[in-house]
CSV table of C-alpha atoms in Angstrom, one decimal:
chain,number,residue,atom,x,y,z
A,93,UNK,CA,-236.0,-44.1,143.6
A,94,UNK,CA,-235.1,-44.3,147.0
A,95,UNK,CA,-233.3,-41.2,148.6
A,96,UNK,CA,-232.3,-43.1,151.9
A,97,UNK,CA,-229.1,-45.1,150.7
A,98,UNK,CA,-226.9,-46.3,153.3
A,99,UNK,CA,-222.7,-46.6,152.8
A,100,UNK,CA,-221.8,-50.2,153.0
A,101,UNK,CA,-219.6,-51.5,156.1
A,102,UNK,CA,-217.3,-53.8,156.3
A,103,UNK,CA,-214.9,-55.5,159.5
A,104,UNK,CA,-211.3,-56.5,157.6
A,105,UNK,CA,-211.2,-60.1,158.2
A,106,UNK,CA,-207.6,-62.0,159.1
A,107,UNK,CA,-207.7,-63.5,155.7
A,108,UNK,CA,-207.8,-60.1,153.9
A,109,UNK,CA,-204.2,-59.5,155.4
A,110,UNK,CA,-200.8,-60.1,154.6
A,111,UNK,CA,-198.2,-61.2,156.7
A,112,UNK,CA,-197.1,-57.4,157.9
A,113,UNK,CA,-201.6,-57.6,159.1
A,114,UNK,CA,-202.3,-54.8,156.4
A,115,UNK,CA,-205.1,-55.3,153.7
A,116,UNK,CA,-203.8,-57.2,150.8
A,117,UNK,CA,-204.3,-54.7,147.8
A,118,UNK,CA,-206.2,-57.0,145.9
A,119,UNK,CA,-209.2,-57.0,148.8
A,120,UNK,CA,-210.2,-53.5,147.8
A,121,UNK,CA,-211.2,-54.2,144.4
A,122,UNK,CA,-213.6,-56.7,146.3
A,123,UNK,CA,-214.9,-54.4,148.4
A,124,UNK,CA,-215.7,-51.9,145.7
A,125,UNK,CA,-217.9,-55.0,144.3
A,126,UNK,CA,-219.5,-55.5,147.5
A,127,UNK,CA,-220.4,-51.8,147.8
A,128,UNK,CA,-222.0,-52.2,144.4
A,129,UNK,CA,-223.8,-54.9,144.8
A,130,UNK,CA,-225.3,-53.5,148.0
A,131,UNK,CA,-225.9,-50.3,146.2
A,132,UNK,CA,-228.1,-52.1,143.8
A,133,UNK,CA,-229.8,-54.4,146.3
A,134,UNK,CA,-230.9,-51.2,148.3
A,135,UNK,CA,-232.6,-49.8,145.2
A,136,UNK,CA,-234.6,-52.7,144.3
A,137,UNK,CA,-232.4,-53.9,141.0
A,138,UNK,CA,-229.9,-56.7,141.9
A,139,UNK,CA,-227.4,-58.3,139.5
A,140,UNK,CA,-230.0,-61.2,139.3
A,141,UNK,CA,-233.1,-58.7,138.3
A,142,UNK,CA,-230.5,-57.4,135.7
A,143,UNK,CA,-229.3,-60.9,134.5
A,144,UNK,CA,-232.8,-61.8,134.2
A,145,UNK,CA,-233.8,-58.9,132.1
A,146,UNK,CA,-230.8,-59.7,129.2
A,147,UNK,CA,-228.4,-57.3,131.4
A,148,UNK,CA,-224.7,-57.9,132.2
A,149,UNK,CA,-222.7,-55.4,133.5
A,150,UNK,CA,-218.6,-56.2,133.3
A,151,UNK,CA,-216.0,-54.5,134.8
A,152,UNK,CA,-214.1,-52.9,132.2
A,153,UNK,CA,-211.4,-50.9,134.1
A,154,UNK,CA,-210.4,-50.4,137.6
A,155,UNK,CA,-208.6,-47.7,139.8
A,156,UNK,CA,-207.5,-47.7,143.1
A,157,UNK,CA,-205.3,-45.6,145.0
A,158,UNK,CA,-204.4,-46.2,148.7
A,159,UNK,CA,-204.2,-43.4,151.0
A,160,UNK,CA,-203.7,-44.7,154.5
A,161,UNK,CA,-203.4,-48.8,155.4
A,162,UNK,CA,-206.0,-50.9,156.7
A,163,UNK,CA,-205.9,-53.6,159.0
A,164,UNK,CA,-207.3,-56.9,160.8
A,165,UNK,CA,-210.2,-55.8,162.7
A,166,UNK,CA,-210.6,-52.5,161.2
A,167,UNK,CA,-214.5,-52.1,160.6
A,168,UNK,CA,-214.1,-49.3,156.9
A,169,UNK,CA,-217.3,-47.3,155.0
A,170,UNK,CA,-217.3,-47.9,151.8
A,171,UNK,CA,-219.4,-45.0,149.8
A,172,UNK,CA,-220.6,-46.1,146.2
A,173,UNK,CA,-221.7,-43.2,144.2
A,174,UNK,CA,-222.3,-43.4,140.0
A,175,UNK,CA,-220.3,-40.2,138.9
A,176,UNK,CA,-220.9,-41.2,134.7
A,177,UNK,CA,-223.5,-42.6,132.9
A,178,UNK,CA,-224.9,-42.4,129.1
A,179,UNK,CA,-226.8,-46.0,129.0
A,180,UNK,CA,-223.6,-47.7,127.3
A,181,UNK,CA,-221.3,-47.1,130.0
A,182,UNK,CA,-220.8,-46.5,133.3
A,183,UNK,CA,-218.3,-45.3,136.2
A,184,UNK,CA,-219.0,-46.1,139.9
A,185,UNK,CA,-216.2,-44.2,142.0
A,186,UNK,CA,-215.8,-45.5,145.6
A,187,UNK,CA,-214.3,-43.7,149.0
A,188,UNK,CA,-213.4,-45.7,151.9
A,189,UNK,CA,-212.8,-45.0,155.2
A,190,UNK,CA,-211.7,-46.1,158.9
A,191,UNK,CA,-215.3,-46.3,160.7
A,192,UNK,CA,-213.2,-45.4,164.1
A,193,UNK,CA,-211.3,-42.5,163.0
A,194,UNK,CA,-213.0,-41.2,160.1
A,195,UNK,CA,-209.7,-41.2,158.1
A,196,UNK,CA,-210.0,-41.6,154.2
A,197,UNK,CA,-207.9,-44.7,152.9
A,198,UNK,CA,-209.2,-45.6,150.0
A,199,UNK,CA,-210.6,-44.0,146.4
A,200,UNK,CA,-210.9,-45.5,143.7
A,201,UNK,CA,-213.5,-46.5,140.7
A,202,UNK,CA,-214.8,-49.1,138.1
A,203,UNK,CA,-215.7,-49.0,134.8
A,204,UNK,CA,-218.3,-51.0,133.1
A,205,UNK,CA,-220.4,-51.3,130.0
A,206,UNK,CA,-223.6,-53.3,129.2
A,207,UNK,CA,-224.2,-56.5,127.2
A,208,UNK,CA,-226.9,-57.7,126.1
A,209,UNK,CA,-227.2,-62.0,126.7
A,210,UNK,CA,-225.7,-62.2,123.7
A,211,UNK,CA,-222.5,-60.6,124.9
A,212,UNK,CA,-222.6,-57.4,122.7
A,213,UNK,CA,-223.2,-53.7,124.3
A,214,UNK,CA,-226.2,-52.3,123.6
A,215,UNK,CA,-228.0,-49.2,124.2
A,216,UNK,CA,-230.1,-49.1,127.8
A,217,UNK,CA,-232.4,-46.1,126.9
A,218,UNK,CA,-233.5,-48.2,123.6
A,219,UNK,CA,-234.1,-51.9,124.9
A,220,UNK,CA,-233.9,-51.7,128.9
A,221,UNK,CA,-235.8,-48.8,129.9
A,222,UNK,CA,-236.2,-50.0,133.8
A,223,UNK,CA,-232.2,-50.7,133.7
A,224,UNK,CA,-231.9,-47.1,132.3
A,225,UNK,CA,-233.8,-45.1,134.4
A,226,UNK,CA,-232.2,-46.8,137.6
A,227,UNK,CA,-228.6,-45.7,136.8
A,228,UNK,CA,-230.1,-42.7,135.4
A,229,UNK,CA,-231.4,-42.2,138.8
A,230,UNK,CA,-228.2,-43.0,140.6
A,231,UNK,CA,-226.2,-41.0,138.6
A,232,UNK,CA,-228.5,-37.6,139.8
A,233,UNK,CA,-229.0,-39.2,142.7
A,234,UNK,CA,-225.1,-40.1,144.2
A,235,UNK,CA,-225.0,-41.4,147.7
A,236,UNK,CA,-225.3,-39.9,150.8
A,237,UNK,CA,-222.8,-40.7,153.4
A,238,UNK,CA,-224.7,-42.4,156.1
């Protein structure tokens, strides 16, 4: 497993904003699905290594809770780290905040089981050893803030 993970950036684009220039709400759900993605990419196991192996991973719940606003131009951190995981279920809990001023404005998580291709949840340790031990990993590993 790699021990080097970087946080994922990202500059607030103009479209992200509503008419007062904050962050829409709805644009930091996104961003936690961006940080996971990343997350994954930088160990190796992408959604499309998963998909390929018989793995899907919904989102089964989401919390967000806004702490400070966010706006056009604003360049955040967002810090993925897996806080639960027993192979049938997993919690990804996020942190973000203002690159510029080190503020926290953002925490939040997602929830998410695993299907198999045929759409029904399914035990990782039994049937997707690889898939297992990567979250596994994760989950002792966290990430470190970069």
């Amino acid at each position: 497993m790699k021990e080097d993970i970087k946080a994922y950036q990202h500059k607030v684009q103009y479209y992200e904003t509503d008419q007062m220039g904050i962050v829409h709400h709805s644009n930091y759900i996104r961003w936690f699905e961006e940080a996971r993605t990343d997350l994954l990419e930088q160990v190796g196991f992408t959604y499309q290594k998963m998909e390929e192996c018989g793995v899907i991973i919904p989102v089964i719940g989401v919390n967000c809770e806004y702490k400070s606003m966010v706006r056009f131009n604003d360049i955040v951190t967002i810090f993925p780290r897996v806080t639960e995981f027993n192979g049938v279920k997993l919690t990804v809990a996020y942190q973000i905040t203002d690159v510029a001023t080190g503020k926290l404005c953002t925490v939040g998580e997602t929830k998410h089981c695993f299907l198999n291709s045929e759409y029904k949840m399914f035990r990782l340790a039994k049937e997707k050893l690889e898939v297992y031990q990567t979250f596994k990993d994760l989950l002792e590993l966290g990430v470190k803030k970069a």
